[in-house]
């Protein structure tokens, strides 16, 4: 059964990514969502349709949660959590740091997930209890134990956050410590790059389940740790995401909450 689900997942993610490749650097419609710079393109919808078509052709009874269409709710204990383009702003500006992300939950727990950046030809995949892989090679988080020697990545919400931890203040604290902090513009890729040991840690406030679902499992299966900003057990429906190699997790929590 899991092998069949995996095949569907991979076929769906390729179907979505084909749309990204087809339109990248081309002409397509771009609209603003809730704020001027939170964008949705025609290609987000085309990718989403292609992904859902594949999933629906195999598993018409499964629940779907997808960024643009929302919930296609059913009674199923399987839920596909889809981001048809993560890094839409990058995509709209012709920046090839964007991907398709699909996570699959069974009974409320992540069973498998994949994140594919077709422009770097990087396919990240993980299945619960079976490890994480980049283009079929096993992934492991970094071994760095010292936050002062860490390379971090973060993202900023599109609208100013009235509640919660001020993202600029936290960013400033890490910068003042002299750390390299990057901002790639795709939370799903940020998470996968922590899983690959390229970054030691990532934090962001106000993400959505479709940004995180697959990347969360990929980090856990690569030996990393994901919690909220207090170190509590994580859910992809949480608003605070802290994902690290595990070793610098507590030190990052201290700086975030200073
Ligand atoms: C966005 C990206 C970005 C993050 C935003 C997300 P989208 O997702 O993951 O890195 O900072 O909060 O909304 O809109 O490109 O799917």
Short mmCIF file of C-alpha atoms in Angstrom, two decimals, residues 21 31 47 54:
data_model
loop_
_atom_site.label_atom_id
_atom_site.label_comp_id
_atom_site.label_asym_id
_atom_site.label_seq_id
_atom_site.Cartn_x
_atom_site.Cartn_y
_atom_site.Cartn_z
CA UNK A 21 9.04 24.31 -15.78
CA UNK A 31 -2.44 38.47 -8.59
CA UNK A 47 0.19 23.04 -10.79
CA UNK A 54 -3.24 12.59 -10.28
#
